[in-house]
Amino acid sequence: MKKEVVIGLEIHIQLMTKAKMFCHCSTDYIGKEPNTNTCPVCLGLPGSLPVLNKKVLEFAIRTAVALNCEINQVSKFHRKNYFYPDLPKAYQISQYDVPLGIKGYMEISLPESKEKHRIGITRVHTEEDAGKLVHKGDIASSSYSLVDYNRCGIPLAEIVTEPDFRSPEEARIFLVKLRSIVQHLGVCDGNMEEGSMRCDANVSLRDAKSSTLGTKVEIKNMNSFKAVKKALQFEVDRQKKLLAEGIEIIQETRHWDESKSVTISMRSKEEAHDYRYFPEPDLLPLKVDLKMADEIRRNLPELPEARRERFIKNYQIPEYDAEILTSSKALGDFYEKSTSLYSNSKVLSNWIMGELIRYLNENKIEIEDSPISPEKLVGMLKLIDEGIVSGKMAKGIFEKMFKTGKDASKIVKESGITQITDKNELFEVMDRVIKENPRSVEDFNEGKEKALHYLVGQVMRYTKGRAKPDFVFDTIKQRIKKI
Ligand code: ADP
Ligand code: MG
Ligand code: ZN
């Protein structure tokens, strides 16, 4: 029988507050000397008490309302108990039966259908992050591990979706949009590689007509959108194969091994009762002033969807372009900055979506760190407009700009790769090409247009691409007639 894929996601985002969730330690821990960014509270030393950072609440509410959640007026903090060396208190302060936000949704557009697909958001809650273990060598054969508590107590929002995805690609599309939303909200930088956005994916199969869910497997450790999709696809295939052989799926947690592109069983899935949840006695129930929630809702910044529509309207670019350009906050900002400097918004979009994104991806550089700024990109486009370089030459210049960070005009000056503007120089080359290719000239005279393209190509070759193709195209015809 045909199987249907069912996927639900659990996403953790690090909230970009200045201080940690329950103490005054900074959240700026990356690159710091291990265990220097801590205090008695986040180390869980006896006698220390947590105090909730109000900004954490604000950021979490912002996230929840942007995902159309209802805000619980009173929610609770719970202790989630587990023993692992990255957790000095041996419990994590989290939320359990009454989370901050519930019953939300987010809409995604799927390429194959015009209709929007609504994904239910089960809950949004806040919790503190744990520390990090650093394993000596490979995790499986590691002889010892070190622990760094700098990340302990960093505020997180956990977003749990309903099992509403029907393919790995849908899950990927959702994640891209969610990342852009939290970036636009200013609550998280969405960097999956650095772990400020993490995703656990749950997947099961069921008979296409069934209304009950199959046994799910949870996958962890994917650090890119592509990895999430790949891991889910691997898991779908693995489960299909097992079911076809009549083997039952066991509920478990599996680890995605990026280098081998496989999921590996980590442990049987723990149940809620394994965590011995109980209300956090050191914190009062969390009362949210609904006025504050309303205020936050009213003052939400422009979100990716609205921005995309504005891009289509204001800059007259296709929906496809607008979708890509708003897929991250920084990319949208780059584009808008560029449009303030240059009026042909479609040309800008082409260069950004084409060359720029390609080079950034190839070099694993984030747009924020792009060696080509909007000013530099526009500087190059102006050289094309002025006829100083051709579009083709600009591609080479773009590459040099990317590698060196130099301005286009400087690159042109240093290398002398301008277009040939001296007509006599071009006439000379054309005449030479005509003389060297009598067959093609004859073909052209017999009405074969193709021959002309060949001759133009030869001129471009002789001039190393520095001739203006349209000019050569028009002129070489006249020169043939003259000869
Ligand atoms: P747990 O308590 O095991 O973490 P939850 O019921 O809280 O399980 O669900 C966790 C995530 O798994 C949610 O995103 C949910 O949508 C998803 N999920 C639940 N059941 C299934 C299933 N049978 N197949 C796929 N995903 C599922
Ligand atoms: Mg879970
Ligand atoms: Zn601290």
Short mmCIF file of C-alpha atoms and ligand atoms in Angstrom, two decimals:
data_model
loop_
_atom_site.label_atom_id
_atom_site.label_comp_id
_atom_site.label_asym_id
_atom_site.label_seq_id
_atom_site.Cartn_x
_atom_site.Cartn_y
_atom_site.Cartn_z
CA MET A 1 0.00 0.00 0.00
CA LYS A 2 1.14 3.52 -0.72
CA LYS A 3 2.71 5.21 2.27
CA GLU A 4 2.24 8.78 3.36
CA VAL A 5 5.11 10.71 4.93
CA VAL A 6 4.38 12.53 8.21
CA ILE A 7 6.86 15.01 9.66
CA GLY A 8 6.84 17.32 12.67
CA LEU A 9 9.65 19.67 13.71
CA GLU A 10 11.02 20.90 17.01
CA ILE A 11 13.17 23.97 16.62
CA HIS A 12 15.32 25.70 19.20
CA ILE A 13 16.39 29.27 18.60
CA GLN A 14 18.86 31.19 20.73
CA LEU A 15 17.34 34.49 21.72
CA MET A 16 19.67 37.43 21.13
CA THR A 17 19.20 39.14 24.46
CA LYS A 18 22.28 40.82 25.97
CA ALA A 19 22.18 38.82 29.20
CA LYS A 20 21.48 35.16 29.83
CA MET A 21 18.05 33.92 30.87
CA PHE A 22 18.33 33.98 34.67
CA CYS A 23 21.61 35.81 35.45
CA HIS A 24 23.69 38.78 34.34
CA CYS A 25 26.24 36.83 32.31
CA SER A 26 26.63 37.92 28.71
CA THR A 27 25.18 35.88 25.88
CA ASP A 28 28.21 36.72 23.79
CA TYR A 29 30.04 33.47 24.46
CA ILE A 30 31.28 32.29 21.08
CA GLY A 31 35.06 32.30 20.88
CA LYS A 32 35.48 33.03 24.58
CA GLU A 33 37.91 31.10 26.73
CA PRO A 34 35.97 28.04 28.03
CA ASN A 35 34.21 28.49 31.37
CA THR A 36 34.90 32.21 31.67
CA ASN A 37 31.38 33.32 30.82
CA THR A 38 29.69 31.91 33.91
CA CYS A 39 28.46 32.80 37.38
CA PRO A 40 27.02 30.88 40.37
CA VAL A 41 23.49 31.09 38.90
CA CYS A 42 24.21 29.58 35.48
CA LEU A 43 26.64 27.11 37.05
CA GLY A 44 23.85 26.03 39.39
CA LEU A 45 25.90 26.49 42.55
CA PRO A 46 24.02 25.83 45.79
CA GLY A 47 22.24 28.86 47.21
CA SER A 48 22.02 30.76 43.92
CA LEU A 49 18.60 31.77 42.64
CA PRO A 50 17.36 32.44 39.12
CA VAL A 51 15.72 35.75 38.17
CA LEU A 52 13.95 35.91 34.81
CA ASN A 53 15.34 38.39 32.29
CA LYS A 54 12.35 40.41 31.08
CA LYS A 55 13.83 40.72 27.59
CA VAL A 56 13.70 36.94 27.23
CA LEU A 57 9.99 37.06 27.86
CA GLU A 58 9.57 39.89 25.39
CA PHE A 59 11.52 38.08 22.65
CA ALA A 60 9.66 34.83 23.24
CA ILE A 61 6.29 36.61 23.06
CA ARG A 62 7.40 38.34 19.89
CA THR A 63 8.22 34.95 18.38
CA ALA A 64 4.95 33.41 19.55
CA VAL A 65 2.70 36.19 18.25
CA ALA A 66 4.52 36.31 14.92
CA LEU A 67 3.60 32.61 14.65
CA ASN A 68 -0.04 33.45 15.39
CA CYS A 69 -0.04 31.79 18.80
CA GLU A 70 -2.39 32.48 21.66
CA ILE A 71 -0.46 33.71 24.69
CA ASN A 72 -1.22 31.99 27.97
CA GLN A 73 -1.80 34.66 30.57
CA VAL A 74 -0.22 32.44 33.18
CA SER A 75 2.42 29.93 32.22
CA LYS A 76 4.78 27.90 34.33
CA PHE A 77 8.44 26.99 34.51
CA HIS A 78 9.30 23.38 35.15
CA ARG A 79 12.45 21.51 35.98
CA LYS A 80 13.37 18.97 33.36
CA ASN A 81 15.72 16.61 35.14
CA TYR A 82 18.43 14.71 33.41
CA PHE A 83 22.00 13.77 34.16
CA TYR A 84 24.53 14.75 31.62
CA PRO A 85 27.82 16.55 32.23
CA ASP A 86 26.82 19.58 30.12
CA LEU A 87 24.10 20.40 32.64
CA PRO A 88 25.65 21.45 35.97
CA LYS A 89 22.34 21.71 37.86
CA ALA A 90 21.26 18.29 36.53
CA TYR A 91 18.04 19.93 35.45
CA GLN A 92 17.08 22.43 32.81
CA ILE A 93 14.55 25.17 33.55
CA SER A 94 11.98 24.73 30.82
CA GLN A 95 8.22 24.89 30.34
CA TYR A 96 6.05 21.83 30.28
CA ASP A 97 2.28 21.57 30.65
CA VAL A 98 1.52 25.28 30.35
CA PRO A 99 3.81 26.86 27.76
CA LEU A 100 3.91 30.53 26.87
CA GLY A 101 2.30 30.29 23.44
CA ILE A 102 -0.06 27.70 21.97
CA LYS A 103 -2.23 26.96 18.91
CA GLY A 104 -0.38 29.01 16.34
CA TYR A 105 0.30 28.47 12.68
CA MET A 106 2.54 29.51 9.85
CA GLU A 107 1.74 29.44 6.17
CA ILE A 108 4.18 28.21 3.57
CA SER A 109 3.94 28.28 -0.20
CA LEU A 110 4.86 25.14 -2.05
CA PRO A 111 6.24 25.49 -5.55
CA GLU A 112 3.84 22.97 -7.09
CA SER A 113 0.63 24.51 -5.75
CA LYS A 114 -0.83 28.01 -5.76
CA GLU A 115 -2.49 27.50 -2.41
CA LYS A 116 -0.76 28.20 0.86
CA HIS A 117 -0.15 25.26 3.13
CA ARG A 118 -0.85 25.90 6.80
CA ILE A 119 1.46 24.33 9.35
CA GLY A 120 0.15 24.20 12.90
CA ILE A 121 2.40 25.47 15.69
CA THR A 122 1.66 23.37 18.73
CA ARG A 123 3.59 25.49 21.19
CA VAL A 124 6.28 28.08 21.75
CA HIS A 125 8.02 28.02 25.09
CA THR A 126 11.21 29.31 26.65
CA GLU A 127 13.98 27.33 28.30
CA GLU A 128 17.63 27.67 29.12
CA ASP A 129 20.43 26.18 27.06
CA ALA A 130 22.95 23.68 28.41
CA GLY A 131 26.75 23.78 28.16
CA LYS A 132 28.79 22.05 25.53
CA LEU A 133 30.94 18.95 25.58
CA VAL A 134 34.10 19.02 23.54
CA HIS A 135 35.15 15.49 22.65
CA LYS A 136 38.71 14.55 22.06
CA GLY A 137 38.84 13.27 18.50
CA ASP A 138 35.96 11.31 17.06
CA ILE A 139 32.91 11.10 19.35
CA ALA A 140 32.61 7.31 19.04
CA SER A 141 36.20 6.53 19.99
CA SER A 142 36.94 9.61 22.08
CA SER A 143 39.20 8.89 25.03
CA TYR A 144 38.00 11.90 27.03
CA SER A 145 35.71 14.89 26.85
CA LEU A 146 35.96 18.43 28.13
CA VAL A 147 33.08 20.58 29.22
CA ASP A 148 32.50 24.26 28.56
CA TYR A 149 29.71 25.93 30.54
CA ASN A 150 29.80 29.26 28.71
CA ARG A 151 26.55 28.44 26.90
CA CYS A 152 24.71 27.43 30.08
CA GLY A 153 21.69 29.62 30.67
CA ILE A 154 21.55 31.16 27.21
CA PRO A 155 17.86 31.79 26.54
CA LEU A 156 16.11 29.61 23.99
CA ALA A 157 12.67 29.57 22.49
CA GLU A 158 11.46 26.13 21.46
CA ILE A 159 8.97 26.00 18.63
CA VAL A 160 7.08 22.73 18.14
CA THR A 161 5.02 22.11 15.03
CA GLU A 162 2.11 19.78 14.47
CA PRO A 163 2.92 16.73 12.33
CA ASP A 164 1.71 18.65 9.28
CA PHE A 165 4.52 18.22 6.78
CA ARG A 166 4.06 15.66 4.03
CA SER A 167 7.56 15.72 2.56
CA PRO A 168 11.15 16.59 3.52
CA GLU A 169 11.04 19.50 1.06
CA GLU A 170 8.05 21.03 2.89
CA ALA A 171 10.03 20.87 6.12
CA ARG A 172 12.96 22.62 4.45
CA ILE A 173 10.76 25.38 3.05
CA PHE A 174 9.25 25.92 6.50
CA LEU A 175 12.67 26.22 8.12
CA VAL A 176 13.91 28.75 5.59
CA LYS A 177 10.85 30.88 6.24
CA LEU A 178 11.00 30.47 9.99
CA ARG A 179 14.62 31.56 10.00
CA SER A 180 13.80 34.64 8.00
CA ILE A 181 10.93 35.46 10.39
CA VAL A 182 13.07 35.26 13.53
CA GLN A 183 15.76 37.33 11.84
CA HIS A 184 13.23 39.98 10.88
CA LEU A 185 11.88 39.92 14.43
CA GLY A 186 15.40 40.58 15.66
CA VAL A 187 15.17 37.72 18.15
CA CYS A 188 17.67 35.26 16.64
CA ASP A 189 20.40 35.36 14.01
CA GLY A 190 19.27 31.98 12.66
CA ASN A 191 22.75 30.60 12.16
CA MET A 192 22.32 26.83 11.93
CA GLU A 193 26.00 26.11 11.50
CA GLU A 194 26.91 27.89 14.72
CA GLY A 195 23.95 26.28 16.45
CA SER A 196 21.93 29.39 17.21
CA MET A 197 19.09 27.68 15.37
CA ARG A 198 18.74 23.89 15.82
CA CYS A 199 16.18 21.51 14.51
CA ASP A 200 15.06 18.04 15.58
CA ALA A 201 12.92 16.33 12.99
CA ASN A 202 10.31 13.65 13.69
CA VAL A 203 9.24 11.39 10.90
CA SER A 204 6.91 8.44 10.42
CA LEU A 205 5.03 6.70 7.65
CA ARG A 206 1.45 5.58 7.50
CA ASP A 207 -0.91 4.04 4.97
CA ALA A 208 -2.07 6.77 2.67
CA LYS A 209 -5.69 6.52 3.81
CA SER A 210 -5.06 6.04 7.50
CA SER A 211 -5.91 8.71 10.04
CA THR A 212 -3.74 7.32 12.83
CA LEU A 213 -0.08 8.19 13.04
CA GLY A 214 2.70 5.67 12.59
CA THR A 215 5.62 5.18 14.96
CA LYS A 216 7.97 8.13 14.69
CA VAL A 217 11.69 8.42 14.74
CA GLU A 218 13.41 11.58 15.93
CA ILE A 219 16.52 12.80 14.10
CA LYS A 220 19.04 15.15 15.64
CA ASN A 221 22.27 16.87 14.69
CA MET A 222 21.54 18.44 11.31
CA ASN A 223 23.31 21.74 10.94
CA SER A 224 21.92 23.08 7.70
CA PHE A 225 18.59 23.16 5.88
CA LYS A 226 19.97 20.83 3.26
CA ALA A 227 21.05 18.38 5.96
CA VAL A 228 17.53 18.37 7.44
CA LYS A 229 16.08 17.51 4.07
CA LYS A 230 18.69 14.87 3.36
CA ALA A 231 18.34 13.27 6.78
CA LEU A 232 14.55 13.14 6.47
CA GLN A 233 14.76 11.64 3.00
CA PHE A 234 17.21 9.01 4.21
CA GLU A 235 14.88 8.18 7.08
CA VAL A 236 11.80 7.98 4.85
CA ASP A 237 13.61 5.54 2.58
CA ARG A 238 14.90 3.48 5.50
CA GLN A 239 11.46 3.21 7.06
CA LYS A 240 9.83 2.34 3.73
CA LYS A 241 12.26 -0.46 3.25
CA LEU A 242 11.74 -1.87 6.73
CA LEU A 243 7.95 -1.72 6.42
CA ALA A 244 8.09 -3.42 3.03
CA GLU A 245 10.01 -6.24 4.68
CA GLY A 246 7.39 -6.44 7.40
CA ILE A 247 9.72 -5.11 10.09
CA GLU A 248 8.25 -2.78 12.69
CA ILE A 249 9.67 0.69 13.21
CA ILE A 250 10.93 1.26 16.72
CA GLN A 251 10.52 4.64 18.34
CA GLU A 252 14.00 5.99 18.82
CA THR A 253 16.31 8.95 18.47
CA ARG A 254 18.73 8.81 15.55
CA HIS A 255 21.79 10.90 14.88
CA TRP A 256 22.49 12.33 11.41
CA ASP A 257 26.03 11.60 10.27
CA GLU A 258 26.72 14.27 7.69
CA SER A 259 29.96 12.77 6.40
CA LYS A 260 28.37 9.38 5.71
CA SER A 261 24.88 10.73 4.88
CA VAL A 262 23.15 8.21 7.13
CA THR A 263 21.16 8.27 10.36
CA ILE A 264 22.50 6.15 13.22
CA SER A 265 20.54 4.93 16.21
CA MET A 266 21.50 6.94 19.31
CA ARG A 267 19.15 5.71 21.98
CA SER A 268 15.61 4.59 22.48
CA LYS A 269 13.46 7.67 22.77
CA GLU A 270 13.07 8.97 26.31
CA GLU A 271 9.53 9.55 27.54
CA ALA A 272 8.33 12.64 29.37
CA HIS A 273 8.22 10.68 32.65
CA ASP A 274 11.94 9.97 32.34
CA TYR A 275 12.53 13.65 32.98
CA ARG A 276 10.65 13.78 36.29
CA TYR A 277 9.20 17.16 35.44
CA PHE A 278 8.05 19.22 38.41
CA PRO A 279 7.25 22.94 38.83
CA GLU A 280 10.34 25.08 39.38
CA PRO A 281 10.10 26.07 43.04
CA ASP A 282 12.53 28.99 42.66
CA LEU A 283 10.36 30.84 40.14
CA LEU A 284 6.83 32.15 40.43
CA PRO A 285 4.31 31.28 37.73
CA LEU A 286 4.91 33.51 34.73
CA LYS A 287 2.15 36.09 34.44
CA VAL A 288 1.98 37.84 31.12
CA ASP A 289 0.25 41.16 31.05
CA LEU A 290 -1.97 40.77 28.00
CA LYS A 291 -1.54 44.47 27.30
CA MET A 292 2.15 43.82 26.89
CA ALA A 293 1.41 40.97 24.48
CA ASP A 294 -0.95 43.21 22.49
CA GLU A 295 1.61 45.96 22.41
CA ILE A 296 4.19 43.53 21.05
CA ARG A 297 1.74 42.24 18.46
CA ARG A 298 0.92 45.76 17.28
CA ASN A 299 4.56 46.72 17.04
CA LEU A 300 5.82 43.68 15.16
CA PRO A 301 8.31 44.72 12.49
CA GLU A 302 7.70 44.02 8.82
CA LEU A 303 7.88 40.24 8.35
CA PRO A 304 9.26 38.42 5.29
CA GLU A 305 5.88 37.87 3.66
CA ALA A 306 4.93 41.55 3.77
CA ARG A 307 8.42 42.48 2.68
CA ARG A 308 8.20 40.12 -0.27
CA GLU A 309 4.93 41.72 -1.41
CA ARG A 310 6.46 45.17 -1.03
CA PHE A 311 9.48 44.12 -3.11
CA ILE A 312 7.21 42.88 -5.91
CA LYS A 313 5.23 46.11 -5.86
CA ASN A 314 7.95 48.69 -5.30
CA TYR A 315 10.76 47.17 -7.29
CA GLN A 316 8.69 45.45 -9.98
CA ILE A 317 10.54 42.17 -9.64
CA PRO A 318 9.04 38.70 -10.16
CA GLU A 319 7.64 36.81 -7.18
CA TYR A 320 10.43 34.27 -7.53
CA ASP A 321 13.09 36.96 -7.07
CA ALA A 322 11.26 38.56 -4.16
CA GLU A 323 10.94 35.19 -2.42
CA ILE A 324 14.67 34.57 -2.60
CA LEU A 325 15.64 38.12 -1.67
CA THR A 326 13.51 37.99 1.48
CA SER A 327 14.66 34.51 2.48
CA SER A 328 17.04 36.12 4.93
CA LYS A 329 16.93 39.50 6.63
CA ALA A 330 20.47 40.42 5.64
CA LEU A 331 19.89 39.52 2.00
CA GLY A 332 16.77 41.71 1.90
CA ASP A 333 18.75 44.54 3.50
CA PHE A 334 21.54 44.11 0.94
CA TYR A 335 19.03 44.33 -1.87
CA GLU A 336 17.26 47.37 -0.48
CA LYS A 337 20.52 49.18 0.10
CA SER A 338 21.48 48.45 -3.52
CA THR A 339 18.18 49.74 -4.88
CA SER A 340 18.75 53.01 -3.06
CA LEU A 341 21.92 53.44 -5.11
CA TYR A 342 20.85 52.13 -8.49
CA SER A 343 17.55 52.32 -10.31
CA ASN A 344 17.41 49.12 -12.36
CA SER A 345 16.08 46.86 -9.62
CA LYS A 346 15.80 43.76 -11.84
CA VAL A 347 19.43 43.98 -12.93
CA LEU A 348 20.38 44.20 -9.26
CA SER A 349 18.24 41.20 -8.42
CA ASN A 350 19.83 39.18 -11.24
CA TRP A 351 23.37 39.91 -10.08
CA ILE A 352 22.57 39.28 -6.42
CA MET A 353 20.64 36.04 -6.99
CA GLY A 354 23.09 34.83 -9.59
CA GLU A 355 26.75 35.71 -9.16
CA LEU A 356 26.72 37.02 -5.60
CA ILE A 357 24.82 34.15 -3.98
CA ARG A 358 26.80 31.63 -6.00
CA TYR A 359 30.15 33.02 -4.82
CA LEU A 360 28.93 33.35 -1.23
CA ASN A 361 27.76 29.74 -1.19
CA GLU A 362 30.87 28.42 -2.86
CA ASN A 363 33.04 30.19 -0.32
CA LYS A 364 30.72 29.54 2.64
CA ILE A 365 30.50 33.26 3.38
CA GLU A 366 27.39 34.85 4.88
CA ILE A 367 25.94 37.83 3.08
CA GLU A 368 26.75 39.97 6.14
CA ASP A 369 30.44 39.32 5.46
CA SER A 370 30.26 39.70 1.70
CA PRO A 371 33.44 41.21 0.30
CA ILE A 372 31.23 42.89 -2.30
CA SER A 373 29.11 45.61 -0.72
CA PRO A 374 26.04 47.15 -2.36
CA GLU A 375 28.21 50.18 -3.20
CA LYS A 376 30.81 47.99 -4.94
CA LEU A 377 28.18 46.05 -6.88
CA VAL A 378 26.57 49.27 -8.08
CA GLY A 379 29.98 50.71 -8.98
CA MET A 380 30.50 47.78 -11.32
CA LEU A 381 27.04 48.04 -12.88
CA LYS A 382 27.72 51.68 -13.68
CA LEU A 383 30.85 50.68 -15.61
CA ILE A 384 28.66 48.43 -17.77
CA ASP A 385 26.13 51.21 -18.30
CA GLU A 386 28.88 53.58 -19.37
CA GLY A 387 30.13 51.06 -21.90
CA ILE A 388 33.51 50.82 -20.23
CA VAL A 389 33.13 47.07 -19.73
CA SER A 390 30.80 44.50 -21.28
CA GLY A 391 28.43 42.34 -19.29
CA LYS A 392 30.70 39.40 -19.98
CA MET A 393 33.81 41.22 -18.78
CA ALA A 394 31.91 42.31 -15.71
CA LYS A 395 31.62 38.67 -14.66
CA GLY A 396 35.39 38.41 -14.52
CA ILE A 397 35.64 41.72 -12.70
CA PHE A 398 32.99 40.54 -10.25
CA GLU A 399 35.08 37.49 -9.44
CA LYS A 400 38.15 39.67 -8.83
CA MET A 401 36.10 42.02 -6.67
CA PHE A 402 34.91 39.08 -4.63
CA LYS A 403 38.43 37.73 -4.15
CA THR A 404 40.18 41.03 -3.43
CA GLY A 405 37.43 43.33 -2.15
CA LYS A 406 38.69 46.02 -4.54
CA ASP A 407 36.43 48.44 -6.40
CA ALA A 408 35.53 47.54 -9.98
CA SER A 409 37.05 50.74 -11.35
CA LYS A 410 40.33 49.98 -9.62
CA ILE A 411 40.40 46.46 -11.06
CA VAL A 412 39.71 47.84 -14.52
CA LYS A 413 42.47 50.43 -14.20
CA GLU A 414 45.03 47.95 -12.91
CA SER A 415 44.37 45.29 -15.52
CA GLY A 416 43.44 47.50 -18.45
CA ILE A 417 40.47 45.27 -19.20
CA THR A 418 38.28 47.97 -20.62
CA GLN A 419 36.18 47.56 -23.71
CA ILE A 420 37.85 48.68 -26.92
CA THR A 421 36.31 52.02 -27.78
CA ASP A 422 38.70 52.84 -30.62
CA LYS A 423 36.69 52.00 -33.75
CA ASN A 424 39.70 51.83 -36.04
CA GLU A 425 41.27 49.23 -33.83
CA LEU A 426 38.10 47.13 -34.11
CA PHE A 427 37.84 47.64 -37.89
CA GLU A 428 41.34 46.28 -38.25
CA VAL A 429 40.49 43.12 -36.31
CA MET A 430 37.26 42.64 -38.25
CA ASP A 431 39.00 42.94 -41.60
CA ARG A 432 41.59 40.46 -40.52
CA VAL A 433 38.90 37.97 -39.46
CA ILE A 434 37.11 38.46 -42.78
CA LYS A 435 40.32 37.78 -44.70
CA GLU A 436 41.16 34.68 -42.67
CA ASN A 437 37.71 33.11 -43.06
CA PRO A 438 36.68 33.22 -46.72
CA ARG A 439 34.40 30.20 -46.34
CA SER A 440 32.30 31.82 -43.64
CA VAL A 441 32.14 35.05 -45.62
CA GLU A 442 30.89 33.11 -48.61
CA ASP A 443 28.33 31.31 -46.45
CA PHE A 444 27.11 34.61 -45.11
CA ASN A 445 26.79 36.03 -48.60
CA GLU A 446 24.66 33.03 -49.46
CA GLY A 447 22.32 33.99 -46.63
CA LYS A 448 23.60 31.80 -43.84
CA GLU A 449 23.20 33.98 -40.73
CA LYS A 450 25.01 31.40 -38.61
CA ALA A 451 28.28 32.22 -40.36
CA LEU A 452 28.05 35.75 -39.06
CA HIS A 453 27.92 34.55 -35.48
CA TYR A 454 31.06 32.58 -36.10
CA LEU A 455 32.86 35.66 -37.47
CA VAL A 456 31.74 37.79 -34.51
CA GLY A 457 32.99 35.06 -32.22
CA GLN A 458 36.41 35.22 -33.91
CA VAL A 459 36.57 38.98 -33.32
CA MET A 460 35.72 38.44 -29.66
CA ARG A 461 38.46 35.83 -29.48
CA TYR A 462 41.09 38.11 -30.99
CA THR A 463 40.14 40.96 -28.67
CA LYS A 464 39.91 38.64 -25.66
CA GLY A 465 36.27 39.64 -25.20
CA ARG A 466 37.04 43.34 -25.15
CA ALA A 467 34.97 44.20 -28.22
CA LYS A 468 31.33 45.23 -27.90
CA PRO A 469 29.47 42.29 -29.51
CA ASP A 470 26.47 44.29 -30.84
CA PHE A 471 28.76 46.82 -32.42
CA VAL A 472 30.83 44.10 -34.07
CA PHE A 473 27.71 42.30 -35.22
CA ASP A 474 26.33 45.37 -36.97
CA THR A 475 29.60 46.62 -38.34
CA ILE A 476 31.11 43.39 -39.65
CA LYS A 477 28.20 43.00 -42.10
CA GLN A 478 29.02 46.34 -43.64
CA ARG A 479 32.72 45.52 -43.80
CA ILE A 480 31.98 42.26 -45.63
CA LYS A 481 29.97 44.14 -48.22
CA LYS A 482 32.77 46.64 -48.70
CA ILE A 483 35.43 44.03 -49.31
P1 ADP B 1 7.64 13.86 22.25
O1 ADP B 1 6.89 14.01 23.53
O2 ADP B 1 8.08 12.49 21.95
O3 ADP B 1 8.69 14.88 22.01
P2 ADP B 1 5.53 15.17 20.86
O4 ADP B 1 4.18 14.61 20.77
O5 ADP B 1 5.77 16.30 21.78
O6 ADP B 1 6.55 14.01 21.12
O7 ADP B 1 5.94 15.61 19.40
C1 ADP B 1 7.20 16.07 19.10
C2 ADP B 1 7.22 16.38 17.64
O8 ADP B 1 7.00 15.21 16.87
C3 ADP B 1 6.16 17.37 17.18
O9 ADP B 1 6.73 18.24 16.24
C4 ADP B 1 5.12 16.50 16.55
O10 ADP B 1 4.44 17.18 15.52
C5 ADP B 1 5.94 15.38 15.96
N1 ADP B 1 5.23 14.11 15.90
C6 ADP B 1 4.46 13.55 16.81
N2 ADP B 1 4.03 12.35 16.40
C7 ADP B 1 4.52 12.15 15.16
C8 ADP B 1 4.45 11.11 14.19
N3 ADP B 1 3.77 9.99 14.42
N4 ADP B 1 5.13 11.27 13.04
C9 ADP B 1 5.84 12.35 12.79
N5 ADP B 1 5.95 13.37 13.64
C10 ADP B 1 5.31 13.28 14.82
MG MG B 2 10.09 16.38 22.00
ZN ZN B 3 25.63 33.42 34.77
#
